[in-house]
Coordinates of C-alpha atoms and ligand atoms in Angstrom, one line a residue:
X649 CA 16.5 3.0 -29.4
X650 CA 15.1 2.2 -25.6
X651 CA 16.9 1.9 -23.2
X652 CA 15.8 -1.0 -21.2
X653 CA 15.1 -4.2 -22.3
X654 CA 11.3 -4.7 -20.9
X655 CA 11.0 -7.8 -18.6
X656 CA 8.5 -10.4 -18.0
X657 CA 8.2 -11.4 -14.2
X658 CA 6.5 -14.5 -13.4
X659 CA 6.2 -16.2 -9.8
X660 CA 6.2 -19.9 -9.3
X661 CA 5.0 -21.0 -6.5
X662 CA 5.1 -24.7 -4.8
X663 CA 5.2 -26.9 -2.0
X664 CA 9.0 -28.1 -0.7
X665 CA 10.6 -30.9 1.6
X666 CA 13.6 -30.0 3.5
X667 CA 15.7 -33.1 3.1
X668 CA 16.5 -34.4 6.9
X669 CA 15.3 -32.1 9.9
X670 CA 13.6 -29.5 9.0
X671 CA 14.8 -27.8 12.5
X672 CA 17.1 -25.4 11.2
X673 CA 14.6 -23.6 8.6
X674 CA 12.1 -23.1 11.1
X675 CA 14.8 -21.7 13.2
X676 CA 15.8 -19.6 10.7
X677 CA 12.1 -18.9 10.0
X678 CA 11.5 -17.8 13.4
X679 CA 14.9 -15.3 13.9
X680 CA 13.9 -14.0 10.6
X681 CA 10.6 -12.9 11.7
X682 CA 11.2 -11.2 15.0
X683 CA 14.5 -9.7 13.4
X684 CA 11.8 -8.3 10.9
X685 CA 9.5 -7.2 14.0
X686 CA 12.5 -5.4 16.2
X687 CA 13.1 -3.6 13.1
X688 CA 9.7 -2.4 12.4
X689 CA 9.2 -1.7 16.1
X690 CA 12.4 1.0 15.9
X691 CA 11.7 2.3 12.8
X692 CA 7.9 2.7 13.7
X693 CA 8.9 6.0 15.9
X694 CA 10.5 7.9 12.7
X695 CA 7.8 10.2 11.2
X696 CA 9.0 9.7 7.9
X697 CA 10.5 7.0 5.6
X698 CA 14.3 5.7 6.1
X699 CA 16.7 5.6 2.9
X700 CA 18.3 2.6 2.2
X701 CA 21.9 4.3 3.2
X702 CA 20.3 4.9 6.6
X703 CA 18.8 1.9 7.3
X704 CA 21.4 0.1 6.1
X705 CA 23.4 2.3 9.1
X706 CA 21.2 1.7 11.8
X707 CA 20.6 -2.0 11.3
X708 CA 23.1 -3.7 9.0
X709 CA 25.5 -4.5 11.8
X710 CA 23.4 -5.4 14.4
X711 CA 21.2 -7.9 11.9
X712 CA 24.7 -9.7 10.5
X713 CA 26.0 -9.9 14.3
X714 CA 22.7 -12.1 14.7
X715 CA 24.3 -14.9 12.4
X716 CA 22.3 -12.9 9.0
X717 CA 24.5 -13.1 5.8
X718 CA 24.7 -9.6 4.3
X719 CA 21.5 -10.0 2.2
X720 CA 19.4 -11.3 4.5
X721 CA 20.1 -8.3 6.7
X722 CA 19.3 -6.1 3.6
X723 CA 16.2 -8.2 3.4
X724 CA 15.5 -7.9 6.7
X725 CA 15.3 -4.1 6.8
X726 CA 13.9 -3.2 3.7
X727 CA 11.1 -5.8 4.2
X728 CA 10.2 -3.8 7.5
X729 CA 10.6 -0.7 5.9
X730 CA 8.2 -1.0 3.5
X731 CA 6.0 -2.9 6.0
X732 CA 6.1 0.2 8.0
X733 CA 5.0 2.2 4.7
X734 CA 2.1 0.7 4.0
X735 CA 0.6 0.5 7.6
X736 CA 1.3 4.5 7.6
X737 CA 0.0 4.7 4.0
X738 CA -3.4 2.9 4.6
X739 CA -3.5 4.5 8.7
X740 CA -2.8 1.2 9.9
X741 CA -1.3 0.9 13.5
X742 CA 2.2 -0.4 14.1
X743 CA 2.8 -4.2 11.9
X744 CA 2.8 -7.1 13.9
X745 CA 4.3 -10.2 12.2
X746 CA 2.9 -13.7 13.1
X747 CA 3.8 -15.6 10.3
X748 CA 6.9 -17.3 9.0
X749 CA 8.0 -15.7 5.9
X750 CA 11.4 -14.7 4.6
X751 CA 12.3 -12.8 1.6
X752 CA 15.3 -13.9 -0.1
X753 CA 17.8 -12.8 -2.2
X754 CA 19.7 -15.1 -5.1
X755 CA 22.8 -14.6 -3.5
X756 CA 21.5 -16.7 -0.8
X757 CA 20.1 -19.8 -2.3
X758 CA 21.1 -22.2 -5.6
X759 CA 18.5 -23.6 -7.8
X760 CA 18.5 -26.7 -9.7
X761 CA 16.1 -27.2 -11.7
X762 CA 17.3 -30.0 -13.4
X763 CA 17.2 -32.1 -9.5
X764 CA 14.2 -29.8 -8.6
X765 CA 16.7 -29.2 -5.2
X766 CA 16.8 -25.5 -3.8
X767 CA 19.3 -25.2 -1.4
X768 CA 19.0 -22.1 0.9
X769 CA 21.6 -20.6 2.8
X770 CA 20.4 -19.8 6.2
X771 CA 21.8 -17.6 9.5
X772 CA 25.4 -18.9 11.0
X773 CA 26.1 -20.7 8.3
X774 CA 23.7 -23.2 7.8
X775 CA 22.3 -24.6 4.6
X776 CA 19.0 -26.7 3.8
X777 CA 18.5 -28.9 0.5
X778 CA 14.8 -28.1 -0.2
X779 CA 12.9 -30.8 -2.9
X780 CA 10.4 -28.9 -5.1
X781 CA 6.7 -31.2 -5.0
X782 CA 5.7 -29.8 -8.3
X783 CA 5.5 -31.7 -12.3
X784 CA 8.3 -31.2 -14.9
X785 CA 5.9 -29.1 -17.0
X786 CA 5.5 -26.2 -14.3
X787 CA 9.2 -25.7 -14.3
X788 CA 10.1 -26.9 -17.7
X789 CA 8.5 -23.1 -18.7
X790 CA 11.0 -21.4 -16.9
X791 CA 13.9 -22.8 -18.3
X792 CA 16.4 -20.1 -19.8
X793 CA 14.6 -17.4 -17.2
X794 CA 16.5 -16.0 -14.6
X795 CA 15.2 -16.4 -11.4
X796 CA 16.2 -13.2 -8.7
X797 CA 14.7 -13.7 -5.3
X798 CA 12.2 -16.1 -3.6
X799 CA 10.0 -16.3 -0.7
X800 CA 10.3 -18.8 1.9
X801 CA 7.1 -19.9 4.2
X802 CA 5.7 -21.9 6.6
X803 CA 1.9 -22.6 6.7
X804 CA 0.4 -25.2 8.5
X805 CA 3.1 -27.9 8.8
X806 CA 4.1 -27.3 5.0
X807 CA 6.9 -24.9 3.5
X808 CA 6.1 -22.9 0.3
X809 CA 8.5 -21.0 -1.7
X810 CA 7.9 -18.7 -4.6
X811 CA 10.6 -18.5 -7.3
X812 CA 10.4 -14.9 -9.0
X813 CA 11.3 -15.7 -12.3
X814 CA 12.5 -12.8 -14.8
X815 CA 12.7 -12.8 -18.7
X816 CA 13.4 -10.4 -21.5
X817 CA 11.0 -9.8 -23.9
X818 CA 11.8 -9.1 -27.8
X819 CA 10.3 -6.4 -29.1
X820 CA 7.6 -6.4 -31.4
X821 CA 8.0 -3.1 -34.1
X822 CA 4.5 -1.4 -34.1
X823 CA 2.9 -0.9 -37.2
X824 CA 0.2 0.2 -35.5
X825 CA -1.8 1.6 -32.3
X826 CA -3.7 0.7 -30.6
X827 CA -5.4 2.8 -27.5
X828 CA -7.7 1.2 -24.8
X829 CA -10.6 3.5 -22.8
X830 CA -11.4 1.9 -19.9
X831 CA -14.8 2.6 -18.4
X832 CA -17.3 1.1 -15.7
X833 CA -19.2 -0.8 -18.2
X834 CA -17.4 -1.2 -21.0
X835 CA -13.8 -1.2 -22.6
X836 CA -13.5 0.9 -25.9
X837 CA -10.3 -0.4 -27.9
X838 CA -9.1 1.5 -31.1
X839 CA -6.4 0.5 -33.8
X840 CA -5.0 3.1 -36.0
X841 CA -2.1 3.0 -38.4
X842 CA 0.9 4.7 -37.8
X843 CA -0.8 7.8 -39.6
X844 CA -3.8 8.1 -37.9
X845 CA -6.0 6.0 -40.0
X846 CA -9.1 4.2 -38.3
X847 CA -8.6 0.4 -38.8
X848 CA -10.1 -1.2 -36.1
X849 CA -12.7 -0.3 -33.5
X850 CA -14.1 -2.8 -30.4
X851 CA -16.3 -2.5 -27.6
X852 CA -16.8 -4.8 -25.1
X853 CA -18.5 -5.0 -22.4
X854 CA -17.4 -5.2 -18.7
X855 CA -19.0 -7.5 -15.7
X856 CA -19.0 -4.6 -13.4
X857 CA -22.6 -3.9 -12.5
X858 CA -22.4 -8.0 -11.7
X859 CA -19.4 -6.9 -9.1
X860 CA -21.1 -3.9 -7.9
X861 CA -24.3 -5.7 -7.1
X862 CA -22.5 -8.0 -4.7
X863 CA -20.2 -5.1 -3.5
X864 CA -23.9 -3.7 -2.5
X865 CA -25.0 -6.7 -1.4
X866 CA -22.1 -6.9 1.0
X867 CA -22.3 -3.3 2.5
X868 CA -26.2 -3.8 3.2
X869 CA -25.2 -6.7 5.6
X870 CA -22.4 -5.2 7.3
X871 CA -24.7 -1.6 7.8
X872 CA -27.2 -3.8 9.0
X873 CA -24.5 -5.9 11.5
X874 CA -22.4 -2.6 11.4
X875 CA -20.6 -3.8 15.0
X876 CA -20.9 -7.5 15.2
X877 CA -20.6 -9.4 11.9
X878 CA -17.3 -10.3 11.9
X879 CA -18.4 -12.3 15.0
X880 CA -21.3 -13.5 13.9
X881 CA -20.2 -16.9 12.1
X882 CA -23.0 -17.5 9.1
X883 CA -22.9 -13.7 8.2
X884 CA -18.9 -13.5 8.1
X885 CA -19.3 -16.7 5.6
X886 CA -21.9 -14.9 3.4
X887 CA -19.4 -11.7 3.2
X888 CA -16.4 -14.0 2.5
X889 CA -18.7 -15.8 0.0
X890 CA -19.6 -12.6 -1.8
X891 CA -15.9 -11.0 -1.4
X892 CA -14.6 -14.6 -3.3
X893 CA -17.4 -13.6 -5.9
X894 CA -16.0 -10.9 -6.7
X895 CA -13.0 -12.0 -6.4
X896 CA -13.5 -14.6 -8.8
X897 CA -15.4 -12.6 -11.6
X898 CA -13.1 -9.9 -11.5
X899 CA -10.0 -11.9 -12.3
X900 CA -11.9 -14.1 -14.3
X901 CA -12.8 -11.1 -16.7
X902 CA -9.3 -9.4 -16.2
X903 CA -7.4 -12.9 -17.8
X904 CA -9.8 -13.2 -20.7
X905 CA -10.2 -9.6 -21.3
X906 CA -5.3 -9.3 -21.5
X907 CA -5.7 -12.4 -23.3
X908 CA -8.2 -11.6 -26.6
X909 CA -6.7 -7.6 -26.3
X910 CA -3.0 -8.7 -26.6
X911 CA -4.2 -11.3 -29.1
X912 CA -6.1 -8.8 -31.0
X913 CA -3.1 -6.2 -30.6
X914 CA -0.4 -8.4 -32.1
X915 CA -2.2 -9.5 -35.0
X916 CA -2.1 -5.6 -36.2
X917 CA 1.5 -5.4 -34.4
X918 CA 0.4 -2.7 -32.4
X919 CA 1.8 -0.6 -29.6
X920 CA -0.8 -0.7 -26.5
X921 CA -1.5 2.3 -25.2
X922 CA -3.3 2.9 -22.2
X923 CA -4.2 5.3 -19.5
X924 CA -2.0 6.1 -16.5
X925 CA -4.6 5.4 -13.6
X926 CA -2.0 6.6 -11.4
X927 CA -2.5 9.9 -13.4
X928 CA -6.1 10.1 -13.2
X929 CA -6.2 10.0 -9.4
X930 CA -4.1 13.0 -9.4
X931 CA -6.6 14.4 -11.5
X932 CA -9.4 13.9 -9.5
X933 CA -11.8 13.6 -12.1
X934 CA -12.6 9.6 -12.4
X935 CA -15.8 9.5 -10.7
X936 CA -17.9 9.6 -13.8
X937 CA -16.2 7.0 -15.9
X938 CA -15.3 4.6 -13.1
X939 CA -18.0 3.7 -10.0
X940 CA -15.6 4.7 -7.0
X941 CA -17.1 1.9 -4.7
X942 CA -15.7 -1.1 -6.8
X943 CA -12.2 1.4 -6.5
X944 CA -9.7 2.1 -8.9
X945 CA -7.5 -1.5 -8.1
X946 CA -10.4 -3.3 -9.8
X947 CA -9.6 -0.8 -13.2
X948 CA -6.2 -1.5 -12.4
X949 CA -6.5 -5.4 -12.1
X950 CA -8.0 -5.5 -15.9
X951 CA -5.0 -3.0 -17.0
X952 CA -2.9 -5.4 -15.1
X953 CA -3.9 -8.3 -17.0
X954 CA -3.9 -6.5 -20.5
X955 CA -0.1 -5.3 -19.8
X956 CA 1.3 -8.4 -18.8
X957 CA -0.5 -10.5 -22.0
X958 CA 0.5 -7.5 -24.3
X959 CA 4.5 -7.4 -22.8
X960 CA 4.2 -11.6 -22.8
X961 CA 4.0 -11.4 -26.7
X962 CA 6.8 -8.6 -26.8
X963 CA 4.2 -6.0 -27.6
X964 CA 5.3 -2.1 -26.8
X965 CA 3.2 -0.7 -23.5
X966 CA 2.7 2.8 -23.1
X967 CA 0.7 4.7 -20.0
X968 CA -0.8 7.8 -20.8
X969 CA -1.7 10.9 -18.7
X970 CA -5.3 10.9 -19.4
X971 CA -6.0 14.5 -18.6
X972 CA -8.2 15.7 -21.3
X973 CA -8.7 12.9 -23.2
X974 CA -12.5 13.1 -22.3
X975 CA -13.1 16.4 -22.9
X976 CA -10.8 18.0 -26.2
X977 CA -12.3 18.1 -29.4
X978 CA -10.1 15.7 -31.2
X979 CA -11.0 17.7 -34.6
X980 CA -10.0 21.4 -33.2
X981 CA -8.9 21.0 -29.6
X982 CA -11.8 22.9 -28.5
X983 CA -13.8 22.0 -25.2
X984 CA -16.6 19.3 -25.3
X985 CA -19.8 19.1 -23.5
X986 CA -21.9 16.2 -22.9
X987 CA -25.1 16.3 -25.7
X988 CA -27.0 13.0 -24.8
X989 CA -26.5 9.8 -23.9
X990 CA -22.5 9.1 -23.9
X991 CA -22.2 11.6 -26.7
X992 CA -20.0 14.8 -26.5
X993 CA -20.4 17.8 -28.8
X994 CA -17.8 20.3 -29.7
X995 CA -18.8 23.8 -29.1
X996 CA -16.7 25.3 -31.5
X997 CA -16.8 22.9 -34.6
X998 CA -19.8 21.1 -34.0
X999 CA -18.1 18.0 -33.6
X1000 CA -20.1 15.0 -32.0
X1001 CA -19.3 11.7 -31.1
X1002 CA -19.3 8.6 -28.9
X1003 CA -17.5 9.6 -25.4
X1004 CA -15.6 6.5 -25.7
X1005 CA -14.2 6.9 -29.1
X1006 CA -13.0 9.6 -28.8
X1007 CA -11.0 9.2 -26.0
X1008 CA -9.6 6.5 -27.9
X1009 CA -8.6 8.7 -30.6
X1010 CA -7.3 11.3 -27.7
X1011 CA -5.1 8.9 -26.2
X1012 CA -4.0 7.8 -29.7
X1013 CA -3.0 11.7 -30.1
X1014 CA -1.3 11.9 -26.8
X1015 CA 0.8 9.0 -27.4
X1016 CA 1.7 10.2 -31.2
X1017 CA 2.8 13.2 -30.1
X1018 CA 5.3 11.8 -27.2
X1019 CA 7.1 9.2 -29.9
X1020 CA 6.9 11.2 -33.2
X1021 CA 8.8 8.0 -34.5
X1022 CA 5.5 7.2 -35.2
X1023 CA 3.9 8.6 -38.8
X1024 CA 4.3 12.6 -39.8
X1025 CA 4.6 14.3 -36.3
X1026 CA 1.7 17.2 -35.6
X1027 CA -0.4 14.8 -38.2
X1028 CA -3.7 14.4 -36.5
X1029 CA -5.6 11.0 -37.3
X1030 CA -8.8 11.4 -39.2
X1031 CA -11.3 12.4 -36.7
X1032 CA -14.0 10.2 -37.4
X1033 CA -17.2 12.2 -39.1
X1034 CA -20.5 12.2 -37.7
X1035 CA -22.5 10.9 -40.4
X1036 CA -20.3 8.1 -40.7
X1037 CA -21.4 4.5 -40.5
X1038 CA -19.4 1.7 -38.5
X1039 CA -18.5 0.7 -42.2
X1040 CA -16.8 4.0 -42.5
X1041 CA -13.9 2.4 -40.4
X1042 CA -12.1 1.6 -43.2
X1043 CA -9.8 -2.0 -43.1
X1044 CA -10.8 -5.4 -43.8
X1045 CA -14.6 -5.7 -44.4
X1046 CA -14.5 -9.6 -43.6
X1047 CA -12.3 -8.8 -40.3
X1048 CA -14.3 -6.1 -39.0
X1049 CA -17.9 -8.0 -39.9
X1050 CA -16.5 -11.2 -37.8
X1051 CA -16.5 -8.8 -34.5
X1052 CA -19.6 -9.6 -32.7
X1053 CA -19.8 -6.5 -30.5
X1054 CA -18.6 -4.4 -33.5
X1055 CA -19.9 -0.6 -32.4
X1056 CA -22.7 1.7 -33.6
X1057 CA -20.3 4.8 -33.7
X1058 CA -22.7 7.5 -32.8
X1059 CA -25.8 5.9 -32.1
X1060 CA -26.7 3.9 -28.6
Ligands
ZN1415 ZN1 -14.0 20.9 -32.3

């Protein structure tokens, strides 16, 4: 069927006592870290990004000669590689590392989890025995994961590690769909049968005109201290108070918005289909839909969430290239225009319906068509009818009547 397994990666992070002198880890620490910064240094000249071959070339040798072991040299170089890559991606100036962090690689530590001990291997030989400070309970959930790489640091006195943990998800057969429309203020989510029958349809709303007031709220203070409020002490806290907000709300939303969507999606065993974000930047359309000053990583975050809770419970994730989905008749193909308040109206069949839906029921289409496993291929689902009533979504009465923000289909 597929070919890869999809996998469930989890971090854990926690606090850790070197048993004895903790001298040799903040050695290590410290070689690590200006190894990391003569690297970016020499590959900061290049105009253009190093393959692995040729870093591997220009650095591998020197790195290992230091007292590295051969995976801590890869670390080494990649780490400033792609350090390099995003300071040229985001028109940053050259990286300067001040912090103590190493990535590293499972060939160069042993975990117990049994004795909570991590022992790493550091440069020239040396080892460390690290205990993990955390309860039974946090690890006993990663028993019978495999665990890949971790990150080492140092941070005011303490060391921290972060285990990356890695599982295999079973697969859950879909019986259904289930396609998700993400918008600024609200998420449309539709479930249809393998055949293109209707059986669920949700909106909910989104807390995003709570986030863009405080986005507002933040840009007004720092155009009216455009220069100096970074310097100025209570206004830099009322920023970072806001930005935390934010911060807060949108993750908030993000967990309990995967959560009650995966939930929701494995009760009707659905695949979750949603929209390639990715796609739509290349599309250059996403102004209307999403407000551009909250940018696309907060639409991301909430996909984020969903993706992860949906793969957690072994349910199939598909991204779709929305291109079109918001403007093709999903009756005859033909193009839409906007009629009204979030309504779009075919010019050719007279079509009209909520802008949401029937994206929905466009990306529903889209993914049909790409795994034909899926129902009678070239079978479009019942494009819902105007003049139907919410109740016209056929399925469980009961079920759909305990939704509380069950839709009006065509009215506001
Ligand atoms: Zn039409």
């Amino acid at each position: 069927m597929r070919g890869e397994e999809p996998a469930l990666v989890e971090a854990l992070k926690v606090r850790a006592l070197p048993e004895g002198s903790c001298g040799k880890l903040l050695e290590f620490l410290r070689l690590y870290r200006d190894a990391v910064q003569s690297v970016v240094d020499r590959i900061w000249g290049f105009d253009e990004g190093l393959s692995k071959k040729r870093l591997h070339r220009l650095f591998y040798s020197d790195l290992v000669s230091m007292g590295f072991r051969a995976h801590h040299a890869k670390e080494v170089y990649l780490y400033a590689e792609s350090l390099v890559g995003s300071a040229r991606g985001s028109g940053g100036g050259r990286p300067v590392l001040r912090r103590l962090s190493a990535r590293i690689d499972k060939y160069d530590y042993r975990l117990d989890l049994d004795s909570m001990v991590l022992t790493l291997k550091l440069h020239s030989n040396y080892e460390v025995r690290l205990k993990l400070v955390t309860s039974r309970e946090r690890v006993e959930k990663f028993r019978g994961w495999s665990n890949y790489e971790l990150v080492v640091k140092y941070d005011k006195g303490e060391f921290w590690v972060s285990i990356y943990f890695k599982r295999s998800v079973k697969t859950v057969e879909p019986r259904t769909v289930m396609s998700i429309d993400l918008n600024f203020d609200n998420v449309t989510l539709a479930v249809f049968t393998l055949n293109g029958r209707p059986v669920k349809l949700k909106r909910l709303k989104t807390p995003h005109r709570k986030v863009l007031t405080q986005r507002i709220w933040i840009e007004r203070i720092q155009g009216r201290y455009s220069r100096s409020w970074r310097y100025i002490r209570s206004v830099r806290r009322a920023v970072e108070r806001h930005g935390e907000r934010i911060r807060n709300i949108s993750w908030d939303y993000a967990h309990k918005l995967g959560d009650l969507v995966a939930e929701l999606a494995l009760k009707h065993r659905s695949a979750v289909v949603l929209e390639d974000l990715e796609k739509l930047r290349e599309n250059g359309k996403r102004g209307r839909r999403f407000n551009k000053r909250l940018g696309l990583w907060f639409y991301r975050r909430i996909q984020f969430c969903v993706e992860y809770e949906a793969m957690e419970r072994g349910l199939e994730v598909v991204k779709i290239n929305p291109r079109g989905t918001s403007s093709k008749c999903p009756r005859c193909g033909g193009k839409l225009v906007e009629d009204g308040y979030r309504v779009l109206r075919c010019r050719k069949c007279g079509f009209a319906g909520d802008r949401d839906v029937i994206a929905t029921v466009n990306l529903y289409r889209k993914y049909v068509s790409k795994h034909p496993r899926c129902g009678v291929p070239g079978v479009a689902p019942n494009a819902p009818k105007p003049d139907e009533a919410p109740s016209g979504m056929r399925g469980k009465r009961n079920e759909a009547m305990t939704i509380p923000t069950y839709m009006n289909l065509y009215g506001n």
